[in-house]
Coordinates of N, CA, C and O in Angstrom, one line a residue:
M1 N -17.7 106.9 61.7 CA -16.9 105.6 62.0 C -17.7 104.6 62.8 O -17.5 103.4 62.6
K2 N -18.5 105.0 63.7 CA -19.3 104.0 64.6 C -20.2 103.2 63.7 O -20.3 101.9 64.0
P3 N -21.0 103.7 62.7 CA -21.7 102.8 61.9 C -21.1 101.7 61.2 O -21.5 100.6 61.0
F4 N -19.8 102.0 60.7 CA -19.0 101.1 60.1 C -18.6 99.9 61.0 O -18.7 98.7 60.6
K5 N -18.3 100.2 62.2 CA -18.1 99.2 63.2 C -19.2 98.4 63.5 O -19.2 97.0 63.7
T6 N -20.4 98.9 63.7 CA -21.7 98.2 63.9 C -21.9 97.2 62.7 O -22.2 96.1 63.0
I7 N -21.8 97.8 61.6 CA -22.1 97.0 60.4 C -21.0 95.8 60.3 O -21.5 94.6 60.0
F8 N -19.8 96.1 60.5 CA -18.7 95.1 60.5 C -18.9 94.1 61.6 O -18.9 92.9 61.4
G9 N -19.4 94.5 62.8 CA -19.6 93.5 63.9 C -20.8 92.6 63.5 O -20.8 91.4 63.8
F10 N -21.9 93.1 62.9 CA -23.0 92.2 62.5 C -22.6 91.3 61.4 O -23.0 90.1 61.4
L11 N -21.9 91.7 60.4 CA -21.3 90.8 59.4 C -20.4 89.7 59.9 O -20.5 88.5 59.6
L12 N -19.6 90.1 60.9 CA -18.7 89.1 61.6 C -19.5 88.1 62.4 O -19.2 86.9 62.4
L13 N -20.5 88.6 63.2 CA -21.4 87.7 63.9 C -22.1 86.8 63.0 O -22.3 85.6 63.3
G14 N -22.7 87.3 61.9 CA -23.5 86.5 61.0 C -22.6 85.4 60.3 O -23.0 84.2 60.3
S15 N -21.5 85.7 59.8 CA -20.6 84.7 59.3 C -20.1 83.7 60.2 O -20.0 82.5 59.9
S16 N -19.9 84.1 61.5 CA -19.4 83.2 62.5 C -20.7 82.2 62.8 O -20.4 81.0 63.0
A17 N -21.8 82.7 62.8 CA -23.0 81.8 63.1 C -23.2 80.8 62.0 O -23.6 79.6 62.2
L18 N -23.0 81.3 60.7 CA -23.1 80.3 59.6 C -22.1 79.3 59.6 O -22.3 78.1 59.4
A19 N -20.9 79.6 59.9 CA -19.8 78.7 60.0 C -20.0 77.7 61.2 O -19.7 76.5 61.1
A20 N -20.6 78.1 62.3 CA -20.8 77.2 63.5 C -21.9 76.2 63.1 O -21.8 75.1 63.5
C21 N -22.8 76.6 62.2 CA -23.9 75.6 61.9 C -23.3 74.5 61.1 O -23.7 73.3 61.2
E22 N -22.3 74.7 60.1 CA -21.7 73.7 59.4 C -20.8 72.8 60.3 O -20.7 71.7 60.1
V23 N -20.2 73.3 61.3 CA -19.3 72.6 62.2 C -20.2 71.6 63.0 O -19.8 70.5 63.2
F24 N -21.4 72.0 63.4 CA -22.2 71.1 64.2 C -23.1 70.3 63.4 O -23.8 69.4 63.9
E25 N -23.1 70.3 62.1 CA -23.9 69.5 61.2 C -23.4 68.0 61.2 O -22.1 67.8 61.1
D26 N -24.2 67.0 61.4 CA -23.8 65.7 61.4 C -23.2 65.1 60.1 O -24.1 65.1 59.1
Q27 N -22.0 64.8 59.9 CA -21.4 64.4 58.7 C -21.4 62.8 58.7 O -20.7 62.3 57.7
T28 N -21.8 62.1 59.7 CA -21.7 60.7 59.6 C -22.5 60.0 58.5 O -23.6 60.6 58.2
P29 N -21.9 59.1 57.8 CA -22.6 58.5 56.6 C -23.7 57.8 56.9 O -23.8 57.2 58.0
E30 N -24.8 57.7 56.2 CA -26.0 56.9 56.3 C -26.1 55.9 55.2 O -26.4 54.7 55.5
F31 N -25.9 56.2 53.9 CA -26.1 55.3 52.8 C -25.0 55.4 51.8 O -24.6 56.5 51.5
I32 N -24.6 54.3 51.3 CA -23.6 54.2 50.2 C -24.3 53.6 49.0 O -24.9 52.6 49.0
S33 N -24.3 54.4 47.9 CA -24.8 53.9 46.6 C -23.7 53.3 45.8 O -22.6 54.0 45.6
F34 N -23.8 52.1 45.2 CA -22.9 51.5 44.5 C -23.5 51.1 43.1 O -24.6 50.4 43.1
A35 N -22.8 51.4 42.1 CA -23.4 51.2 40.7 C -22.2 50.6 39.8 O -21.2 51.3 39.8
M36 N -22.4 49.6 39.2 CA -21.4 49.1 38.2 C -22.1 48.7 37.0 O -23.2 48.1 36.9
A37 N -21.6 49.2 35.8 CA -22.1 49.0 34.5 C -21.0 48.4 33.6 O -19.8 48.6 33.8
G38 N -21.5 47.7 32.7 CA -20.5 46.9 31.7 C -21.4 46.3 30.7 O -22.5 46.8 30.3
T39 N -20.9 45.3 30.1 CA -21.6 44.5 29.1 C -22.9 44.0 29.7 O -22.8 43.2 30.7
A40 N -24.0 44.3 29.1 CA -25.3 43.9 29.7 C -25.3 42.4 29.8 O -25.0 41.7 28.7
G41 N -25.8 41.8 30.8 CA -25.9 40.4 30.9 C -24.7 39.8 31.4 O -24.8 38.5 31.8
A42 N -23.7 40.4 31.5 CA -22.4 39.9 32.1 C -22.5 39.6 33.6 O -23.3 40.4 34.2
T43 N -22.0 38.6 34.2 CA -22.0 38.4 35.6 C -20.8 38.7 36.4 O -19.7 38.5 35.8
V44 N -20.9 39.2 37.5 CA -19.9 39.7 38.4 C -20.1 39.1 39.8 O -21.3 39.2 40.3
Q45 N -19.1 38.5 40.5 CA -19.4 38.1 41.8 C -18.8 39.2 42.7 O -17.8 39.6 42.6
V46 N -19.8 39.7 43.5 CA -19.5 40.9 44.5 C -19.6 40.3 45.9 O -20.5 39.7 46.4
I47 N -18.5 40.7 46.7 CA -18.5 40.4 48.1 C -18.7 41.8 48.8 O -18.1 42.7 48.5
Y48 N -19.7 41.7 49.7 CA -20.0 42.9 50.5 C -19.7 42.7 52.0 O -20.1 41.5 52.4
S49 N -19.1 43.6 52.7 CA -18.9 43.3 54.1 C -18.8 44.6 54.9 O -18.3 45.6 54.3
K50 N -19.4 44.6 56.0 CA -19.2 45.7 57.0 C -18.6 45.3 58.3 O -18.3 45.9 59.2
A51 N -18.2 43.9 58.3 CA -17.6 43.3 59.4 C -16.0 42.9 59.1 O -15.7 41.9 58.5
F52 N -15.2 44.0 59.2 CA -13.8 43.7 58.9 C -12.9 44.7 59.8 O -13.5 45.6 60.5
V53 N -11.6 44.5 59.9 CA -10.7 45.5 60.3 C -9.7 45.8 59.3 O -9.4 45.0 58.4
A54 N -9.3 47.1 59.3 CA -8.3 47.5 58.2 C -7.4 48.5 58.8 O -7.7 49.2 59.7
G55 N -6.2 48.4 58.3 CA -5.2 49.3 58.7 C -4.0 49.4 57.6 O -4.0 48.5 56.7
V56 N -3.1 50.4 57.7 CA -2.0 50.5 56.8 C -0.8 50.1 57.5 O -0.5 50.6 58.6
D57 N 0.0 49.2 56.8 CA 1.2 48.7 57.5 C 2.4 49.7 57.2 O 2.2 50.7 56.6
E58 N 3.5 49.4 57.8 CA 4.7 50.2 57.7 C 5.2 50.4 56.2 O 5.9 51.4 56.0
V59 N 4.8 49.6 55.2 CA 5.3 49.8 53.9 C 4.2 50.5 53.0 O 4.4 50.6 51.9
G60 N 3.1 50.9 53.7 CA 2.0 51.6 52.9 C 1.0 50.6 52.2 O 0.2 51.1 51.4
T61 N 1.0 49.4 52.6 CA -0.1 48.4 52.2 C -1.3 48.5 53.1 O -1.1 48.4 54.4
T62 N -2.5 48.6 52.6 CA -3.7 48.6 53.3 C -4.0 47.1 53.4 O -4.2 46.4 52.5
R63 N -4.2 46.7 54.7 CA -4.4 45.2 55.0 C -5.9 45.1 55.6 O -6.3 45.9 56.5
V64 N -6.7 44.3 55.0 CA -8.1 44.2 55.4 C -8.3 42.7 55.7 O -8.0 41.8 55.0
E65 N -8.9 42.4 57.0 CA -9.3 41.1 57.4 C -10.8 41.2 57.5 O -11.4 41.9 58.3
V66 N -11.5 40.3 56.6 CA -13.0 40.3 56.7 C -13.4 39.1 57.6 O -12.9 38.0 57.4
F67 N -14.3 39.4 58.5 CA -14.9 38.4 59.4 C -16.1 37.9 58.9 O -16.4 36.6 59.1
A68 N -17.0 38.6 58.2 CA -18.3 38.2 57.8 C -18.6 38.9 56.5 O -18.3 40.1 56.4
S69 N -19.2 38.3 55.5 CA -19.5 38.9 54.2 C -20.7 38.3 53.6 O -21.1 37.1 54.0
D70 N -21.2 38.9 52.6 CA -22.3 38.4 51.7 C -21.7 38.3 50.3 O -21.1 39.3 49.9
T71 N -21.8 37.2 49.7 CA -21.4 37.1 48.3 C -22.6 37.0 47.4 O -23.4 36.2 47.6
V72 N -22.7 37.9 46.4 CA -23.8 37.9 45.5 C -23.3 37.8 44.1 O -22.3 38.5 43.6
I73 N -23.9 37.0 43.3 CA -23.7 36.9 41.7 C -24.6 37.9 41.1 O -25.8 37.6 41.1
H74 N -24.1 39.0 40.7 CA -24.9 40.0 40.0 C -24.9 39.9 38.5 O -23.8 39.5 37.9
T75 N -26.0 40.1 37.8 CA -26.0 40.4 36.4 C -25.9 41.9 36.1 O -26.7 42.6 36.6
L76 N -24.9 42.3 35.3 CA -24.9 43.7 35.1 C -26.0 44.3 34.4 O -26.6 43.6 33.6
P77 N -26.5 45.5 34.7 CA -25.9 46.5 35.6 C -26.3 46.3 37.0 O -27.3 45.7 37.3
I78 N -25.4 46.8 37.9 CA -25.7 46.7 39.4 C -26.0 48.2 39.8 O -25.3 49.1 39.4
D79 N -27.1 48.3 40.6 CA -27.4 49.7 41.2 C -28.0 49.4 42.6 O -29.1 49.0 42.6
T80 N -27.3 49.6 43.6 CA -27.8 49.2 44.9 C -27.4 50.3 46.0 O -26.5 51.1 45.8
V81 N -28.2 50.3 47.0 CA -27.9 51.2 48.1 C -27.6 50.4 49.4 O -28.5 49.6 49.6
I82 N -26.7 50.7 50.1 CA -26.3 49.9 51.3 C -26.3 50.9 52.6 O -25.8 52.0 52.5
D83 N -27.0 50.4 53.6 CA -27.2 51.2 54.8 C -25.9 51.0 55.6 O -25.6 50.0 56.0
V84 N -25.3 52.2 56.0 CA -24.0 52.2 56.8 C -24.2 53.0 58.0 O -23.1 53.3 58.6
R85 N -25.4 53.3 58.5 CA -25.7 54.2 59.6 C -24.9 53.7 60.9 O -24.5 54.4 61.7
I86 N -25.1 52.3 61.1 CA -24.4 51.7 62.3 C -23.0 51.5 62.2 O -22.1 51.8 63.1
D87 N -22.5 50.8 61.1 CA -21.1 50.4 61.0 C -20.3 51.5 60.4 O -19.0 51.4 60.8
R88 N -20.8 52.4 59.6 CA -20.0 53.4 59.0 C -18.7 53.0 58.3 O -17.7 53.6 58.2
R89 N -18.9 51.9 57.7 CA -17.8 51.2 56.9 C -18.4 50.2 55.8 O -19.5 49.7 56.0
L90 N -17.7 50.0 54.7 CA -18.0 49.1 53.8 C -16.8 48.6 53.0 O -16.0 49.4 52.6
F91 N -16.8 47.4 52.7 CA -15.8 46.7 51.8 C -16.6 46.0 50.7 O -17.6 45.3 51.0
I92 N -16.1 46.3 49.5 CA -16.7 45.7 48.3 C -15.6 45.1 47.4 O -14.6 45.7 47.2
Q93 N -15.8 43.9 47.0 CA -14.8 43.2 46.1 C -15.6 42.7 44.9 O -16.5 41.8 45.1
G94 N -15.2 43.0 43.7 CA -15.9 42.5 42.5 C -14.8 41.7 41.7 O -13.7 42.1 41.5
E95 N -15.4 40.5 41.2 CA -14.4 39.7 40.4 C -15.3 38.9 39.4 O -16.4 38.7 39.5
V96 N -14.5 38.5 38.4 CA -15.2 37.8 37.2 C -14.7 36.3 37.2 O -13.8 36.0 38.0
S97 N -15.3 35.5 36.4 CA -14.9 34.1 36.4 C -13.5 33.9 35.8 O -13.1 34.9 35.2
P98 N -12.9 32.8 36.0 CA -11.4 32.5 35.6 C -11.2 32.8 34.2 O -10.1 32.9 33.8
F99 N -12.3 32.7 33.2 CA -12.0 32.8 31.9 C -12.5 34.2 31.2 O -12.5 34.4 30.0
D100 N -12.9 35.1 32.1 CA -13.5 36.4 31.6 C -12.6 37.6 31.9 O -11.9 37.6 32.9
T101 N -12.7 38.5 31.1 CA -12.2 39.9 31.3 C -13.3 40.8 31.1 O -14.0 40.7 30.0
L102 N -13.7 41.8 31.8 CA -14.8 42.6 31.7 C -14.5 44.0 31.9 O -13.9 44.4 32.9
A103 N -14.8 44.9 31.0 CA -14.7 46.4 31.1 C -15.9 46.9 31.9 O -17.1 46.6 31.5
V104 N -15.6 47.6 33.0 CA -16.7 48.2 33.7 C -16.7 49.6 34.1 O -15.5 50.2 34.0
D105 N -17.7 50.3 34.4 CA -17.8 51.7 34.9 C -18.3 51.5 36.4 O -19.4 50.9 36.5
V106 N -17.7 52.2 37.4 CA -18.2 52.1 38.8 C -18.3 53.5 39.3 O -17.4 54.4 39.1
E107 N -19.4 53.7 40.0 CA -19.7 54.9 40.7 C -20.1 54.6 42.1 O -21.0 53.7 42.3
I108 N -19.5 55.4 43.1 CA -19.9 55.1 44.5 C -20.1 56.6 45.1 O -19.4 57.5 44.9
D109 N -21.2 56.6 45.7 CA -21.7 57.9 46.4 C -22.0 57.6 47.9 O -22.5 56.5 48.3
V110 N -21.5 58.6 48.7 CA -21.9 58.5 50.1 C -22.8 59.7 50.4 O -22.5 60.8 50.3
D111 N -24.1 59.3 50.8 CA -25.2 60.3 51.0 C -25.2 61.3 49.8 O -25.4 62.5 50.1
G112 N -25.1 60.8 48.5 CA -25.3 61.7 47.4 C -23.9 62.4 47.0 O -23.9 63.0 46.0
R113 N -22.9 62.3 47.8 CA -21.6 62.8 47.4 C -20.7 61.8 46.7 O -20.5 60.7 47.3
S114 N -20.4 62.1 45.5 CA -19.6 61.2 44.8 C -18.2 61.0 45.4 O -17.5 62.0 45.6
I115 N -17.7 59.8 45.7 CA -16.4 59.5 46.3 C -15.6 58.7 45.4 O -14.4 58.6 45.5
F116 N -16.2 58.0 44.3 CA -15.5 57.2 43.3 C -16.3 57.2 42.1 O -17.5 56.9 42.0
D117 N -15.5 57.4 41.0 CA -16.1 57.4 39.7 C -15.0 56.9 38.7 O -14.1 57.6 38.4
G118 N -15.0 55.7 38.4 CA -13.9 55.1 37.6 C -14.3 54.0 36.5 O -15.4 53.5 36.5
R119 N -13.4 53.8 35.6 CA -13.5 52.9 34.5 C -12.3 52.0 34.4 O -11.2 52.5 34.6
G120 N -12.6 50.7 34.2 CA -11.4 49.9 34.0 C -11.8 48.4 33.7 O -13.0 48.2 33.4
D121 N -10.9 47.5 33.7 CA -11.2 46.1 33.4 C -11.1 45.2 34.7 O -10.3 45.5 35.5
L122 N -12.0 44.3 34.8 CA -12.0 43.3 35.8 C -11.3 42.1 35.1 O -11.6 41.7 34.1
F123 N -10.2 41.6 35.7 CA -9.4 40.5 35.4 C -9.7 39.3 36.2 O -9.9 39.5 37.4
P124 N -9.5 38.0 35.8 CA -9.8 36.9 36.7 C -8.9 36.8 37.9 O -9.4 36.5 39.0
D125 N -7.7 37.2 37.8 CA -6.8 37.1 39.0 C -6.6 38.4 39.7 O -5.8 38.5 40.6
L126 N -7.3 39.4 39.4 CA -7.1 40.8 40.0 C -8.5 41.4 40.2 O -9.0 42.2 39.4
P127 N -9.1 41.1 41.4 CA -10.3 41.7 41.7 C -10.3 43.1 42.0 O -9.2 43.7 42.3
W128 N -11.4 43.8 41.7 CA -11.6 45.2 41.9 C -12.0 45.4 43.4 O -12.8 44.6 43.9
R129 N -11.4 46.3 44.2 CA -11.7 46.4 45.6 C -12.1 47.9 46.0 O -11.3 48.8 45.4
F130 N -12.9 48.0 46.8 CA -13.3 49.3 47.4 C -13.4 49.2 48.8 O -14.0 48.3 49.5
L131 N -12.8 50.2 49.6 CA -12.8 50.2 51.1 C -13.2 51.6 51.5 O -12.6 52.6 51.1
Y132 N -14.2 51.6 52.3 CA -14.7 52.9 53.0 C -14.8 52.8 54.5 O -15.4 51.8 54.9
Q133 N -14.2 53.6 55.2 CA -14.4 53.6 56.6 C -14.5 55.1 57.1 O -13.5 55.8 56.8
F134 N -15.5 55.5 57.7 CA -15.7 57.0 58.1 C -14.5 57.5 58.8 O -14.0 56.8 59.9
N135 N -14.0 58.6 58.4 CA -12.8 59.3 59.1 C -11.5 58.5 59.1 O -10.8 58.5 60.0
S136 N -11.3 57.7 58.0 CA -10.1 56.9 57.9 C -9.6 57.0 56.5 O -10.3 57.2 55.6
L137 N -8.3 57.0 56.4 CA -7.6 57.0 55.1 C -6.9 55.8 54.8 O -6.3 55.2 55.7
F138 N -6.9 55.1 53.6 CA -6.3 54.0 53.3 C -5.5 54.2 52.0 O -5.8 55.3 51.2
T139 N -4.5 53.3 51.6 CA -3.8 53.4 50.4 C -4.7 52.6 49.3 O -5.5 51.8 49.6
D140 N -4.2 52.8 48.1 CA -4.8 52.0 47.0 C -4.3 50.7 46.8 O -4.8 49.8 46.2
D141 N -3.1 50.4 47.5 CA -2.6 49.0 47.6 C -3.2 48.2 48.7 O -3.0 48.3 49.9
I142 N -4.2 47.3 48.3 CA -5.0 46.7 49.3 C -4.8 45.2 49.3 O -4.9 44.5 48.2
E143 N -4.6 44.6 50.4 CA -4.4 43.1 50.6 C -5.5 42.7 51.4 O -5.9 43.3 52.5
V144 N -6.2 41.6 51.0 CA -7.5 41.1 51.8 C -7.4 39.7 52.2 O -6.9 38.9 51.5
I145 N -7.8 39.5 53.5 CA -7.9 38.1 53.9 C -9.4 38.0 54.2 O -10.0 38.6 55.0
I146 N -10.0 36.9 53.4 CA -11.4 36.7 53.6 C -11.5 35.3 54.3 O -11.0 34.4 54.0

């Protein structure tokens, strides 16, 4: 009976040590990869920001107020990596010109972990939005003040 207790004790100690290593592993984000594909040569205006505040109101709408941003006119496909080590947040908004509708595929990874993979249409009056903030949850209904 004693050897069984010793073996069980070692197994318990080993599994506890492995679990503790994962608890102390730094999970803070470093890089966000953003890729958008669609009709080759099509242009998309993309707003990138790490300077914003965001929260969910009493009716479940996520409200974002952007203080500073970069606006880039991209020719598809887009494949970029954004450093978020300091801010630990990112807001992206993609939109097309007033007379275009564009089918796109979007993939977003945080440090190699896929957090978004979707396909849909960009419409002139309905921009595509993505919001990431470390250890925060938001709703899909996003209102933005830029």
